[in-house]
């Protein structure tokens, strides 16, 4: 990553500003959605969806996951799998 | 009198449905013995035959063995049988298939640090209301005197008496820490988590005096938290129960 | 400090394509995902366990938290800008953006401290109820992670940057890893904010 | 201590192709000698010195945990009788004129479990052997992050000191089992808080260590060392590192929650309306004790695979080396280890069948538990088939490694009835469980660690341990260890529950009391049987026969470095040409072909 050409990094910087704007807007959106008094299930689904979109923006552009090598994805795939198991199974039993 | 109940292996089976648990334990242990003896004798044979001898060199050509893969497949298959034919039905019977309420004796057992409070609903079949704030030495369950349903309830400490050949539904609760209500001879064990009530059930097929065990570490008195589990004939149990109710209701009418 | 020469510290491994420190940082972030996974699992189990669970909106100050979220997002941007300016070989712009990141992080902590102080005044402590216990524990542990991130960034702002003169490549890699950690801390807050404040 | 640089360093002839420069490698070594004593041996960053530090501290804690058990066995064999000789030296809070108190027995039980698992076996297996031999077997000069490696040892050391200190606080050490189930753990005396703080240090130490192992294995493999040319020991440590990395943090979260419960009076694990000793507890309530059990067992089951995987790695190395034959089914072994690592995250609730869990959930966890038993069967079978067609040498490490196979077999098989929920109804929390996991850990992992010590002692010190003392230690330990744990299965079937301070209170336990006496005698004799090992271990440091670089004629890379390897491990960078276990290759004079040997010789 650090061996980027001068032009390449310029493009990256422009994308950071775009991502920042998107994140700010999404934050305001999620607060607005929560004020809509949706049914309980939809409120959770909406909030989590927006949070996931924001998270993937941060991870994809700021943490350069979009340009990362496969070994990092293998590591994150298994971590995410066990994260889900830990999140869901206790509540089911 | 105690000896014939207990020994170095499985204790006597006093429960009508206990044979299923014993059968599964025996089947699994036979399966384990067969596997271990076969596998261990192969190990010993290989050690003796291929020990280091002068002018003998190991041959690196790995002969591909067919048998082990079959054995592994067989083990996997038998485990499926163990699960579906034995463990799932027995466990669901113990956890889900409760006897019919009207035919069964309902009892509540409240565990506390180092004693079992047994609470019978009495003739009206209703348990009196309990309130933690009312708990005192003389009223360990915190029974609310104002509640009419509780007036005829019989309460004992560490004494669980049940009639023989009658299904018993036990409602378990704990006042302080995690205990575990276990009767080895009945093949019954159920963790009692404070903050939740959980139900278990069993049916005795033989009279006698047995013991209730606390199977989960619950503090420094865990080892002496022994309860007495007495199975009596139906009429013997009724006379005992009537005497207790009379004693309890007798006190109520001055 | 003499260490035997360890390869791939600043140039990436020919096969895996990553440097040691980046793979190490991602492993550390994986363990942090599991740490917050444990805490979120506690939140899910406790919330599904009880019937009455207060809505975050009534008890917590949502507008202030929204501002706080924007503060943290801005600090994420300035962090990645500080790394980008190192790639563009200008130490001064790096120092500017890194300083900004640290200030924004401190601002986030000040807002949190204000929120906590406000609650303590109203005698709302972790021991008042499970909702407050979850709120204080999760945001508290997240706050400690933010504090840790600030200390690391402070080190890289002044003493750490001497490495720029001797080995700029390695220093850029270090800032990238500090940036990964900081973005992760922001990512956790992105999930914490709706879960605690909005649902 | 013993890493003086006897070998003269010839300047290498061929120019260095690989990207690390030769001069700085030489420079690194000369610079290392100039370091002051405390920087070279106490706060050292050399993975070998750290490995030895972990190993020695781990062995000391194993001995300490063992003595705790020997005290417990006295109370179980002769309940209520004063402990002869040393009984009067204990404070009033533990023993009154030699007669043990129940709370002290619970402290011994809880700390025996904690010390043996978290302070003894894991640091020895992962911290000691992993730190020392993973870089060597991978062909790396050192771990990827030396400073982090040093910090991980000192976190472990502080955690150990905190654990020992917890014995001396008022109320004694943690006394709610090594599992520390709340609400009992929440209302326990201050020792429990120290246990949580100690655990926090141990968790972070293992985390930093596993990070190092993963990056070293992935990034620092030398030229030619592809993933499938790695020795199985490296694979086992690699999978173990992932288990530590991903399973420990949830326990860290649970420890934070329990610390909040104990110090900030929150009630994550305290349900409402608790009445303790007659008084209503004023905690805010609403908590769920099962939350701790889920988070704890989410760690604790991968933790037991952390205990067994390095042992499998060590046993695989020693068996192939001493049968002079390539391992049977290397790929099957590696895939089994990976599959065990993956499945170990999905089986944890088989410890919780009786907590009121529904039949659907217990069915799921029974299925995953049965699935995870298959790779263990495959691992054992491949190791036994490795013996077929070999030329087996019965030296001490090989004896321990061979004994590991049937012992781990019994441990694994006795897991079957416990994994079936129906049989678990009767066997849960009885001595059957104690027999099951001790067979896996004591004659299993600890025998494998002994095998590792005997096998690699020449590489670490340049001297051999005595074979006669080794064989005395082996045969006596094997006999007594089976004498301890085999009768426990009978007690378990009889329904004797675990953690009983005085088993004679129960009729069904009273009938097995003769077994308790027999077990206790075997336990004390096992303690005596360790004396030959201790003498052998420290004696051979000075009087053991000197050995060269490769006394066992093994093929893996650590035998390509001098004994003991200098700082930076390999005088000349090694290059790997073939798989790890090329023994008795047809048409060659010597019956072993080291990984780094050129085609010709």
PDB file of C-alpha atoms in Angstrom, chain C residues 62-179:
ATOM      1  CA  UNK C  62     -29.149  11.383  21.708  1.00  0.00           C
ATOM      2  CA  UNK C  63     -28.248  14.761  20.088  1.00  0.00           C
ATOM      3  CA  UNK C  64     -25.023  14.936  22.113  1.00  0.00           C
ATOM      4  CA  UNK C  65     -24.193  11.346  21.135  1.00  0.00           C
ATOM      5  CA  UNK C  66     -24.838  12.152  17.470  1.00  0.00           C
ATOM      6  CA  UNK C  67     -22.345  14.993  17.683  1.00  0.00           C
ATOM      7  CA  UNK C  68     -19.942  12.612  19.378  1.00  0.00           C
ATOM      8  CA  UNK C  69     -20.336  10.117  16.537  1.00  0.00           C
ATOM      9  CA  UNK C  70     -19.546  12.833  13.999  1.00  0.00           C
ATOM     10  CA  UNK C  71     -16.473  13.793  16.057  1.00  0.00           C
ATOM     11  CA  UNK C  72     -15.201  10.234  15.961  1.00  0.00           C
ATOM     12  CA  UNK C  73     -15.898   9.892  12.218  1.00  0.00           C
ATOM     13  CA  UNK C  74     -13.987  13.111  11.564  1.00  0.00           C
ATOM     14  CA  UNK C  75     -11.072  11.799  13.600  1.00  0.00           C
ATOM     15  CA  UNK C  76     -11.140   8.690  11.426  1.00  0.00           C
ATOM     16  CA  UNK C  77     -10.837  10.855   8.322  1.00  0.00           C
ATOM     17  CA  UNK C  78      -8.013  12.948   9.726  1.00  0.00           C
ATOM     18  CA  UNK C  79      -6.215   9.742  10.733  1.00  0.00           C
ATOM     19  CA  UNK C  80      -6.310   8.361   7.211  1.00  0.00           C
ATOM     20  CA  UNK C  81      -5.301  11.785   5.865  1.00  0.00           C
ATOM     21  CA  UNK C  82      -2.257  11.752   8.149  1.00  0.00           C
ATOM     22  CA  UNK C  83      -1.239   8.432   6.629  1.00  0.00           C
ATOM     23  CA  UNK C  84      -1.908   9.714   3.095  1.00  0.00           C
ATOM     24  CA  UNK C  85       0.305  12.781   3.701  1.00  0.00           C
ATOM     25  CA  UNK C  86       3.133  10.455   4.761  1.00  0.00           C
ATOM     26  CA  UNK C  87       2.692   8.597   1.475  1.00  0.00           C
ATOM     27  CA  UNK C  88       2.967  12.015  -0.165  1.00  0.00           C
ATOM     28  CA  UNK C  89       6.234  12.462   1.762  1.00  0.00           C
ATOM     29  CA  UNK C  90       5.228  15.598   3.731  1.00  0.00           C
ATOM     30  CA  UNK C  91       5.927  15.241   7.454  1.00  0.00           C
ATOM     31  CA  UNK C  92       4.453  18.629   8.329  1.00  0.00           C
ATOM     32  CA  UNK C  93       0.995  17.800   6.916  1.00  0.00           C
ATOM     33  CA  UNK C  94       1.218  14.432   8.679  1.00  0.00           C
ATOM     34  CA  UNK C  95       1.835  16.271  11.995  1.00  0.00           C
ATOM     35  CA  UNK C  96      -1.092  18.585  11.321  1.00  0.00           C
ATOM     36  CA  UNK C  97      -3.548  15.754  10.648  1.00  0.00           C
ATOM     37  CA  UNK C  98      -2.241  13.547  13.459  1.00  0.00           C
ATOM     38  CA  UNK C  99      -2.579  16.437  15.909  1.00  0.00           C
ATOM     39  CA  UNK C 100      -6.143  16.961  14.684  1.00  0.00           C
ATOM     40  CA  UNK C 101      -6.912  13.255  15.195  1.00  0.00           C
ATOM     41  CA  UNK C 102      -5.637  13.425  18.779  1.00  0.00           C
ATOM     42  CA  UNK C 103      -7.648  16.577  19.524  1.00  0.00           C
ATOM     43  CA  UNK C 104     -10.825  15.012  18.113  1.00  0.00           C
ATOM     44  CA  UNK C 105     -10.203  11.878  20.168  1.00  0.00           C
ATOM     45  CA  UNK C 106      -9.807  14.012  23.304  1.00  0.00           C
ATOM     46  CA  UNK C 107     -13.006  15.866  22.365  1.00  0.00           C
ATOM     47  CA  UNK C 108     -14.811  12.532  22.171  1.00  0.00           C
ATOM     48  CA  UNK C 109     -13.571  11.601  25.645  1.00  0.00           C
ATOM     49  CA  UNK C 110     -14.532  15.010  27.049  1.00  0.00           C
ATOM     50  CA  UNK C 111     -18.087  14.586  25.741  1.00  0.00           C
ATOM     51  CA  UNK C 112     -18.202  11.093  27.266  1.00  0.00           C
ATOM     52  CA  UNK C 113     -16.922  12.430  30.590  1.00  0.00           C
ATOM     53  CA  UNK C 114     -19.606  15.104  30.506  1.00  0.00           C
ATOM     54  CA  UNK C 115     -22.276  12.477  29.797  1.00  0.00           C
ATOM     55  CA  UNK C 116     -21.041  10.275  32.669  1.00  0.00           C
ATOM     56  CA  UNK C 117     -20.861  13.255  35.036  1.00  0.00           C
ATOM     57  CA  UNK C 118     -24.400  14.245  34.106  1.00  0.00           C
ATOM     58  CA  UNK C 119     -25.611  10.732  34.923  1.00  0.00           C
ATOM     59  CA  UNK C 120     -23.728  10.532  38.198  1.00  0.00           C
ATOM     60  CA  UNK C 121     -25.317  13.818  39.278  1.00  0.00           C
ATOM     61  CA  UNK C 122     -28.730  12.237  38.799  1.00  0.00           C
ATOM     62  CA  UNK C 123     -27.573   9.278  40.933  1.00  0.00           C
ATOM     63  CA  UNK C 124     -27.643   6.970  37.907  1.00  0.00           C
ATOM     64  CA  UNK C 125     -24.800   4.556  38.488  1.00  0.00           C
ATOM     65  CA  UNK C 126     -23.973   1.196  36.883  1.00  0.00           C
ATOM     66  CA  UNK C 127     -25.618  -0.430  39.890  1.00  0.00           C
ATOM     67  CA  UNK C 128     -28.986   1.253  39.311  1.00  0.00           C
ATOM     68  CA  UNK C 129     -30.126  -1.230  36.662  1.00  0.00           C
ATOM     69  CA  UNK C 130     -29.015  -3.654  33.989  1.00  0.00           C
ATOM     70  CA  UNK C 131     -29.503  -1.072  31.199  1.00  0.00           C
ATOM     71  CA  UNK C 132     -27.149   1.382  32.937  1.00  0.00           C
ATOM     72  CA  UNK C 133     -24.710  -1.433  33.770  1.00  0.00           C
ATOM     73  CA  UNK C 134     -24.544  -2.407  30.077  1.00  0.00           C
ATOM     74  CA  UNK C 135     -24.331   1.261  29.015  1.00  0.00           C
ATOM     75  CA  UNK C 136     -21.503   2.150  31.399  1.00  0.00           C
ATOM     76  CA  UNK C 137     -19.525  -1.075  30.800  1.00  0.00           C
ATOM     77  CA  UNK C 138     -19.677  -1.030  27.006  1.00  0.00           C
ATOM     78  CA  UNK C 139     -19.080   2.695  26.553  1.00  0.00           C
ATOM     79  CA  UNK C 140     -16.502   2.635  29.363  1.00  0.00           C
ATOM     80  CA  UNK C 141     -14.440  -0.141  27.772  1.00  0.00           C
ATOM     81  CA  UNK C 142     -14.784   1.581  24.396  1.00  0.00           C
ATOM     82  CA  UNK C 143     -13.619   4.823  26.009  1.00  0.00           C
ATOM     83  CA  UNK C 144     -10.546   3.053  27.405  1.00  0.00           C
ATOM     84  CA  UNK C 145      -9.767   1.822  23.893  1.00  0.00           C
ATOM     85  CA  UNK C 146     -10.077   5.391  22.590  1.00  0.00           C
ATOM     86  CA  UNK C 147      -7.725   6.554  25.366  1.00  0.00           C
ATOM     87  CA  UNK C 148      -5.224   3.822  24.425  1.00  0.00           C
ATOM     88  CA  UNK C 149      -5.428   4.920  20.790  1.00  0.00           C
ATOM     89  CA  UNK C 150      -4.773   8.541  21.760  1.00  0.00           C
ATOM     90  CA  UNK C 151      -1.665   7.582  23.767  1.00  0.00           C
ATOM     91  CA  UNK C 152      -0.276   5.581  20.826  1.00  0.00           C
ATOM     92  CA  UNK C 153      -0.991   8.491  18.468  1.00  0.00           C
ATOM     93  CA  UNK C 154       0.689  10.938  20.866  1.00  0.00           C
ATOM     94  CA  UNK C 155       3.797   8.732  20.838  1.00  0.00           C
ATOM     95  CA  UNK C 156       3.782   8.766  17.034  1.00  0.00           C
ATOM     96  CA  UNK C 157       3.220  12.519  16.923  1.00  0.00           C
ATOM     97  CA  UNK C 158       6.526  13.532  18.505  1.00  0.00           C
ATOM     98  CA  UNK C 159       8.983  10.848  19.715  1.00  0.00           C
ATOM     99  CA  UNK C 160       7.857   8.223  17.219  1.00  0.00           C
ATOM    100  CA  UNK C 161       8.350  10.471  14.201  1.00  0.00           C
ATOM    101  CA  UNK C 162      12.144  10.519  14.649  1.00  0.00           C
ATOM    102  CA  UNK C 163      11.982   7.155  12.814  1.00  0.00           C
ATOM    103  CA  UNK C 164      10.884   9.156   9.727  1.00  0.00           C
ATOM    104  CA  UNK C 165      14.409  10.371   9.185  1.00  0.00           C
ATOM    105  CA  UNK C 166      16.041   6.961   9.362  1.00  0.00           C
ATOM    106  CA  UNK C 167      13.403   4.642   7.884  1.00  0.00           C
ATOM    107  CA  UNK C 168      10.404   6.455   6.357  1.00  0.00           C
ATOM    108  CA  UNK C 169       8.947   3.230   4.942  1.00  0.00           C
ATOM    109  CA  UNK C 170       8.742   1.571   8.355  1.00  0.00           C
ATOM    110  CA  UNK C 171       7.291   4.718   9.937  1.00  0.00           C
ATOM    111  CA  UNK C 172       4.559   4.912   7.269  1.00  0.00           C
ATOM    112  CA  UNK C 173       3.734   1.254   7.971  1.00  0.00           C
ATOM    113  CA  UNK C 174       3.465   1.988  11.686  1.00  0.00           C
ATOM    114  CA  UNK C 175       1.117   4.900  11.090  1.00  0.00           C
ATOM    115  CA  UNK C 176      -0.974   2.700   8.830  1.00  0.00           C
ATOM    116  CA  UNK C 177      -1.309   0.133  11.635  1.00  0.00           C
ATOM    117  CA  UNK C 178      -2.146   2.823  14.211  1.00  0.00           C
ATOM    118  CA  UNK C 179      -4.728   3.989  11.698  1.00  0.00           C
TER     119      UNK C 179
END
